[in-house]
Amino acid sequence: MSEAVAHDIHDDHGHGPEKGLMRWVYTTNHKDIGTLYLLFSLAMFIFGGAMAMIIRAELFQPGMQLVDPHFFNQMTTMHALIMVFGAVMPAFVGLANWLIPMMIGAPDMALPRMNNWSFWILPFAFALMSATLFMEGGAPAAGWTMYAPLVLQTGDAFPFLIFAIHLLGISSVMGAINIIATIMNMRAPGMTLMKMPLFVWTWFITAYLLIAVMPVFAGAVTMLLTDKFFGTAFFSAAGGGDPVLYQHIFWFFGHPEVYIMILPAFGIISAIIPTFARKPLFGYSSMVYATASIAFLSFVVWAHHMFTVGMPLAGELFFMYATMMIAVPTGVKIFNWVSTMWKGAMTFETPMLFALAFVVLFTIGGFSGLMLAITPVDFQYHDTYFVVAHFHYVLVTGAVYSIIAAAYYWMPKWTGHMYNETAGKIHFWWSTISVNVLFFPQHFLGLAGMPRRIPDYSVQFADWNMVSSIGGFAFGLAQIYFCWIVYKTIKGGEKATDQVWEGATGLEFENLPSPVPYHSFTTAPQIR
Amino acid sequence: MTMVRRINGFIVVATVTMMAGMQSALAGYMDTLNMTRGVTPVSERVYDLHMLILWICIIIGIVVFGAMFYSMVKHRKSRGAVPATFHESTRMEIIWTIVPFLILVGMAVPATKTLIFMTDTTEPDMTVKITGHQWKWEYEYLDGAAEGVRFISSLSADSRKAVYADPESVDNYLLDVDNEVVLPVGKKIHFVLTASDVIHAWWVPELGQKQDAIPGFINELWTEIRKPGVYRGQCAELCGRDHGFMPIVVRAVAEEEFTAWAADKKGIGKETEVTDKIWTIDDLYARGEEVYNTACIGCHQLNGMGLPPTFPAINGSVIATGPVAGHMDIILNGRPGTAMVAYKDQLDDVDIAAVITYQRNAWDNKVGDHVLPADVKAMR
Ligand code: HEM
Ligand SMILES: [Cu+2]
Ligand SMILES: [Cu+2]
């Protein structure tokens, strides 16, 4: 192993990064771009989180105390758009940039200049979107789902919203093309598809999902745009259009979108658990097949978000059955992770703690998901806080937890420094307790009848809302602490070994030093 | 030994008291924790299905998390565990594909039955049309004893005032309306739902179902309320600024009471009010303020400043300070294609005259003239 390390360093002709700010603007290096994506995503996470704090502060007690209802709606809408498109998706793309070339033994991404472009579009897209907060009529306030006809009542923000979404879509599709091209063409000799780490596999499949659905989304919002400004009536019943059509198109994108946010997470968890259980991943090939089946199924379940729009019985039944089917491959994944842990020799460093919490809490989100799939009961759950609890369990304790786990797991490799383990553990326990105080009571609120997207509520919901808000503030604070941990780790800290973790496997840990040199695998490693 | 026994005894007693205490505390709290069983055949089936899948999930959770936590305790390195090397088993994979599948089939069967039952809107005893408007509900009885009765139901003035004051001070804060929908118990009631502007959703948890009200579409829903009582719900689809402030109140009463209510509702001729009463500008202003604060405030705001650019200000508006005819026209006929709907059928002559008078004289609009109900009648 050390021979390989020396070899790679030798190959790196001392050709380091440019100096100064321009390094980041011009860079085509997958590690730099990965870093840009990750830091951008962290900033957006805090920005979107600040909006969540405003929402939770207004919901702290009944009555309107802090903001106007219209502004409240702007906050829920912007919070979600920023979290989904600004925090979670860019974080996964950042991880893909850093990790995929290192995991498959490639020197860089296949299309480095496009890579630079797909990142640098993002800050502009979010500048457009955030600028709407200061416009006449305020930011978009129709929910992140932007249902017609309500979204057509948006003020000056409307065209900015649509163009921001177009830019985000272009960025995502370029990122996805790059990932597919890299995986198809740049694998080291001997790295067959079925030898690729699961993170690479899950991203490979995710990239296809992205290419398939982002254009659909772009189409939907363009139709909104022409409805508003060019006299078309795609979604206006008065003009012969169909408002429900918008929802079909949106969710044809939207449901695969939620898998875009969770499949790479599955890949991360499948890397971390074996390392700390010191035992190979159980059922590698069934994991790959399960991921592919989830991706296929994700295209035929979209209308489970629309059970109450008045579909015919046959439609309701089809979407119920198809949605329930997704529980099967998802279950396979959970069982495989538990079997990986079974009879291993586990230790519980911070990445492992977050990964284990992912398994438990994501599964809780999966259970509520299964409940929501049952059409007749969804008529009661739909558009209540039960749904809010569900998607935050899968997005926050699912997607976001996997990203945090990945940060702790690979940061030593990237920076060459170990993070402070005690601080990591404090962050974990603080987050995990508070996130459950934040979201678990929302199940109760939803079941007791509290609709979602409301700025004020009847006094019978007061207690649990207050509990939830307290959890929210604590969770928000914990993430500020996380920023500090990341900052300290970048600046310094105990030196990481090349393997970093005792049980770590894979090219990035076995064939590269810590920190990884600016150029790695300039000659491809041999895979046995 | 005795020590151990005593500790054991203490633990048992403590646990039992704690559980008993928790149970009684929970009993009162249960309705803030779980779904209501409701008062209709549909809501009862839905509740039972909900409890069934909830328990299935809890049991699966206990098994999976149990295995996981057992492993986390037993198979840890600090206990000297040596990692095994197995990493696949086709037999296990097949088992945990088939078993969950069968469990799902077990859930799908009762779910399908319930769904078929819920969607059967045939042979109703009466039909009520529900129309969602930003941000109020309109009800129209299409047949039966109350045929032709039609009214708007919006958030009660009490609740509206308490929003910025003290929510605890009013009964049923945000769940109270000016006009309740009255329905007879024990009848199969068919609802048809639609909307005039954006999508809304009509939801009363105790009736067990929600349905979207969509402009240009007709959706259906049925219910059969078993127990007289007042059942409260809310709009469940984001419909703009005051989405959180458009509640639904259903009052279920015995058949005779319903017939009496219907007769009463039909009998109220507002005509007499128009002709018999001599309206002064102050009467109209006072009444107009009330109307404005329930019907118009959502868009045009308390201070008359609106929410530009979507909702224009009335304060200083050219129309509201210009000729009366134009002012009357926009309120009677609305502005097609905008959120300003026609109030012709929603408000009576007195209310329209009053709100116009109010708008022309409130804030800085000191026009000084007023409009009589008879003028409005003439314009219709
Ligand atoms: C910092 C922790 C977070 C808190 C305290 C929080 C809180 C909230 C709250 C209170 C709402 C409004 C619910 C409503 O009124 O209907 C909401 C909506 C939402 N959140 Fe979060 N959230 C957090 C993190 C996230 C993350 C990380 C994501 C996504 C990856 C996310 C995605 C969403 C979505 C999609 C909505 C729905 C918005 C809509 O109704 O259009 N949230 N969140
Ligand atoms: Cu979905
Ligand atoms: Cu609404």
mmCIF file of N, CA and C in Angstrom, chain A residues 182-234:
data_model
loop_
_atom_site.group_PDB
_atom_site.id
_atom_site.type_symbol
_atom_site.label_atom_id
_atom_site.label_comp_id
_atom_site.label_asym_id
_atom_site.label_seq_id
_atom_site.Cartn_x
_atom_site.Cartn_y
_atom_site.Cartn_z
ATOM 1 N N THR A 182 -18.145 10.185 -16.209
ATOM 2 C CA THR A 182 -16.997 9.762 -15.412
ATOM 3 C C THR A 182 -17.079 8.271 -15.093
ATOM 4 N N ILE A 183 -18.243 7.851 -14.630
ATOM 5 C CA ILE A 183 -18.353 6.453 -14.217
ATOM 6 C C ILE A 183 -18.248 5.522 -15.417
ATOM 7 N N MET A 184 -18.802 5.937 -16.538
ATOM 8 C CA MET A 184 -18.750 5.078 -17.723
ATOM 9 C C MET A 184 -17.328 4.953 -18.275
ATOM 10 N N ASN A 185 -16.578 6.049 -18.252
ATOM 11 C CA ASN A 185 -15.326 6.070 -19.015
ATOM 12 C C ASN A 185 -14.058 6.057 -18.197
ATOM 13 N N MET A 186 -14.129 6.419 -16.954
ATOM 14 C CA MET A 186 -12.882 6.719 -16.257
ATOM 15 C C MET A 186 -12.529 5.706 -15.172
ATOM 16 N N ARG A 187 -13.208 4.579 -15.139
ATOM 17 C CA ARG A 187 -12.870 3.605 -14.110
ATOM 18 C C ARG A 187 -11.480 3.025 -14.353
ATOM 19 N N ALA A 188 -10.725 2.786 -13.272
ATOM 20 C CA ALA A 188 -9.401 2.188 -13.393
ATOM 21 C C ALA A 188 -9.558 0.781 -13.967
ATOM 22 N N PRO A 189 -8.521 0.277 -14.630
ATOM 23 C CA PRO A 189 -8.611 -1.072 -15.182
ATOM 24 C C PRO A 189 -8.945 -2.066 -14.067
ATOM 25 N N GLY A 190 -9.878 -2.938 -14.322
ATOM 26 C CA GLY A 190 -10.236 -3.940 -13.315
ATOM 27 C C GLY A 190 -11.388 -3.496 -12.437
ATOM 28 N N MET A 191 -11.742 -2.207 -12.482
ATOM 29 C CA MET A 191 -12.865 -1.729 -11.671
ATOM 30 C C MET A 191 -14.146 -2.007 -12.462
ATOM 31 N N THR A 192 -14.637 -3.246 -12.361
ATOM 32 C CA THR A 192 -15.861 -3.574 -13.088
ATOM 33 C C THR A 192 -17.037 -2.913 -12.383
ATOM 34 N N LEU A 193 -18.166 -2.850 -13.079
ATOM 35 C CA LEU A 193 -19.322 -2.190 -12.470
ATOM 36 C C LEU A 193 -19.662 -2.806 -11.130
ATOM 37 N N MET A 194 -19.612 -4.147 -11.065
ATOM 38 C CA MET A 194 -20.025 -4.787 -9.827
ATOM 39 C C MET A 194 -18.921 -4.790 -8.774
ATOM 40 N N LYS A 195 -17.839 -4.058 -9.028
ATOM 41 C CA LYS A 195 -16.843 -3.856 -7.975
ATOM 42 C C LYS A 195 -16.910 -2.427 -7.440
ATOM 43 N N MET A 196 -17.716 -1.583 -8.092
ATOM 44 C CA MET A 196 -17.759 -0.181 -7.672
ATOM 45 C C MET A 196 -18.351 -0.064 -6.270
ATOM 46 N N PRO A 197 -17.824 0.849 -5.467
ATOM 47 C CA PRO A 197 -18.447 1.083 -4.157
ATOM 48 C C PRO A 197 -19.903 1.503 -4.340
ATOM 49 N N LEU A 198 -20.731 1.221 -3.332
ATOM 50 C CA LEU A 198 -22.157 1.520 -3.489
ATOM 51 C C LEU A 198 -22.436 2.997 -3.650
ATOM 52 N N PHE A 199 -21.579 3.856 -3.076
ATOM 53 C CA PHE A 199 -21.813 5.287 -3.258
ATOM 54 C C PHE A 199 -21.770 5.635 -4.744
ATOM 55 N N VAL A 200 -20.833 5.008 -5.466
ATOM 56 C CA VAL A 200 -20.729 5.274 -6.896
ATOM 57 C C VAL A 200 -21.962 4.725 -7.612
ATOM 58 N N TRP A 201 -22.358 3.527 -7.223
ATOM 59 C CA TRP A 201 -23.542 2.926 -7.831
ATOM 60 C C TRP A 201 -24.787 3.779 -7.613
ATOM 61 N N THR A 202 -25.003 4.205 -6.368
ATOM 62 C CA THR A 202 -26.227 4.948 -6.090
ATOM 63 C C THR A 202 -26.217 6.277 -6.842
ATOM 64 N N TRP A 203 -25.024 6.900 -6.948
ATOM 65 C CA TRP A 203 -24.969 8.166 -7.687
ATOM 66 C C TRP A 203 -25.182 7.944 -9.175
ATOM 67 N N PHE A 204 -24.667 6.827 -9.675
ATOM 68 C CA PHE A 204 -24.850 6.487 -11.087
ATOM 69 C C PHE A 204 -26.344 6.447 -11.407
ATOM 70 N N ILE A 205 -27.091 5.765 -10.561
ATOM 71 C CA ILE A 205 -28.532 5.641 -10.785
ATOM 72 C C ILE A 205 -29.227 6.986 -10.567
ATOM 73 N N THR A 206 -28.803 7.706 -9.535
ATOM 74 C CA THR A 206 -29.371 9.024 -9.264
ATOM 75 C C THR A 206 -29.193 9.962 -10.454
ATOM 76 N N ALA A 207 -28.023 9.887 -11.082
ATOM 77 C CA ALA A 207 -27.741 10.790 -12.198
ATOM 78 C C ALA A 207 -28.739 10.554 -13.334
ATOM 79 N N TYR A 208 -29.084 9.280 -13.562
ATOM 80 C CA TYR A 208 -30.095 9.009 -14.588
ATOM 81 C C TYR A 208 -31.455 9.581 -14.182
ATOM 82 N N LEU A 209 -31.778 9.450 -12.915
ATOM 83 C CA LEU A 209 -33.047 10.035 -12.450
ATOM 84 C C LEU A 209 -33.059 11.535 -12.724
ATOM 85 N N LEU A 210 -31.935 12.192 -12.407
ATOM 86 C CA LEU A 210 -31.857 13.640 -12.602
ATOM 87 C C LEU A 210 -32.088 14.011 -14.056
ATOM 88 N N ILE A 211 -31.400 13.297 -14.939
ATOM 89 C CA ILE A 211 -31.530 13.630 -16.360
ATOM 90 C C ILE A 211 -32.955 13.384 -16.826
ATOM 91 N N ALA A 212 -33.594 12.376 -16.251
ATOM 92 C CA ALA A 212 -34.949 12.068 -16.690
ATOM 93 C C ALA A 212 -35.950 13.110 -16.213
ATOM 94 N N VAL A 213 -35.811 13.617 -14.992
ATOM 95 C CA VAL A 213 -36.906 14.424 -14.460
ATOM 96 C C VAL A 213 -36.667 15.931 -14.439
ATOM 97 N N MET A 214 -35.410 16.395 -14.417
ATOM 98 C CA MET A 214 -35.217 17.849 -14.354
ATOM 99 C C MET A 214 -35.836 18.553 -15.563
ATOM 100 N N PRO A 215 -35.705 17.999 -16.776
ATOM 101 C CA PRO A 215 -36.353 18.662 -17.917
ATOM 102 C C PRO A 215 -37.878 18.697 -17.781
ATOM 103 N N VAL A 216 -38.439 17.690 -17.157
ATOM 104 C CA VAL A 216 -39.891 17.682 -16.955
ATOM 105 C C VAL A 216 -40.281 18.855 -16.055
ATOM 106 N N PHE A 217 -39.500 19.037 -15.015
ATOM 107 C CA PHE A 217 -39.744 20.139 -14.090
ATOM 108 C C PHE A 217 -39.600 21.475 -14.822
ATOM 109 N N ALA A 218 -38.549 21.578 -15.616
ATOM 110 C CA ALA A 218 -38.342 22.815 -16.372
ATOM 111 C C ALA A 218 -39.549 23.072 -17.268
ATOM 112 N N GLY A 219 -40.069 22.010 -17.865
ATOM 113 C CA GLY A 219 -41.252 22.151 -18.710
ATOM 114 C C GLY A 219 -42.435 22.661 -17.917
ATOM 115 N N ALA A 220 -42.650 22.075 -16.737
ATOM 116 C CA ALA A 220 -43.797 22.477 -15.923
ATOM 117 C C ALA A 220 -43.719 23.955 -15.577
ATOM 118 N N VAL A 221 -42.534 24.408 -15.149
ATOM 119 C CA VAL A 221 -42.472 25.812 -14.731
ATOM 120 C C VAL A 221 -42.530 26.748 -15.937
ATOM 121 N N THR A 222 -42.061 26.264 -17.096
ATOM 122 C CA THR A 222 -42.177 27.099 -18.291
ATOM 123 C C THR A 222 -43.646 27.276 -18.677
ATOM 124 N N MET A 223 -44.418 26.201 -18.515
ATOM 125 C CA MET A 223 -45.849 26.323 -18.785
ATOM 126 C C MET A 223 -46.486 27.328 -17.827
ATOM 127 N N LEU A 224 -46.033 27.349 -16.570
ATOM 128 C CA LEU A 224 -46.528 28.359 -15.638
ATOM 129 C C LEU A 224 -46.212 29.752 -16.164
ATOM 130 N N LEU A 225 -44.972 29.870 -16.642
ATOM 131 C CA LEU A 225 -44.512 31.174 -17.123
ATOM 132 C C LEU A 225 -45.368 31.663 -18.288
ATOM 133 N N THR A 226 -45.648 30.770 -19.246
ATOM 134 C CA THR A 226 -46.448 31.219 -20.393
ATOM 135 C C THR A 226 -47.896 31.449 -19.959
ATOM 136 N N ASP A 227 -48.385 30.677 -19.004
ATOM 137 C CA ASP A 227 -49.731 30.933 -18.493
ATOM 138 C C ASP A 227 -49.823 32.333 -17.908
ATOM 139 N N LYS A 228 -48.767 32.728 -17.212
ATOM 140 C CA LYS A 228 -48.843 34.018 -16.544
ATOM 141 C C LYS A 228 -48.632 35.176 -17.519
ATOM 142 N N PHE A 229 -47.674 35.020 -18.421
ATOM 143 C CA PHE A 229 -47.297 36.187 -19.223
ATOM 144 C C PHE A 229 -47.708 36.136 -20.689
ATOM 145 N N PHE A 230 -47.975 34.946 -21.231
ATOM 146 C CA PHE A 230 -48.199 34.885 -22.674
ATOM 147 C C PHE A 230 -49.567 34.341 -23.038
ATOM 148 N N GLY A 231 -50.500 34.393 -22.081
ATOM 149 C CA GLY A 231 -51.880 34.108 -22.434
ATOM 150 C C GLY A 231 -52.223 32.653 -22.691
ATOM 151 N N THR A 232 -51.333 31.727 -22.419
ATOM 152 C CA THR A 232 -51.730 30.322 -22.544
ATOM 153 C C THR A 232 -52.602 29.954 -21.355
ATOM 154 N N ALA A 233 -53.227 28.793 -21.414
ATOM 155 C CA ALA A 233 -54.121 28.390 -20.325
ATOM 156 C C ALA A 233 -53.920 26.912 -20.011
ATOM 157 N N PHE A 234 -52.635 26.497 -19.918
ATOM 158 C CA PHE A 234 -52.385 25.084 -19.619
ATOM 159 C C PHE A 234 -53.089 24.670 -18.336
#
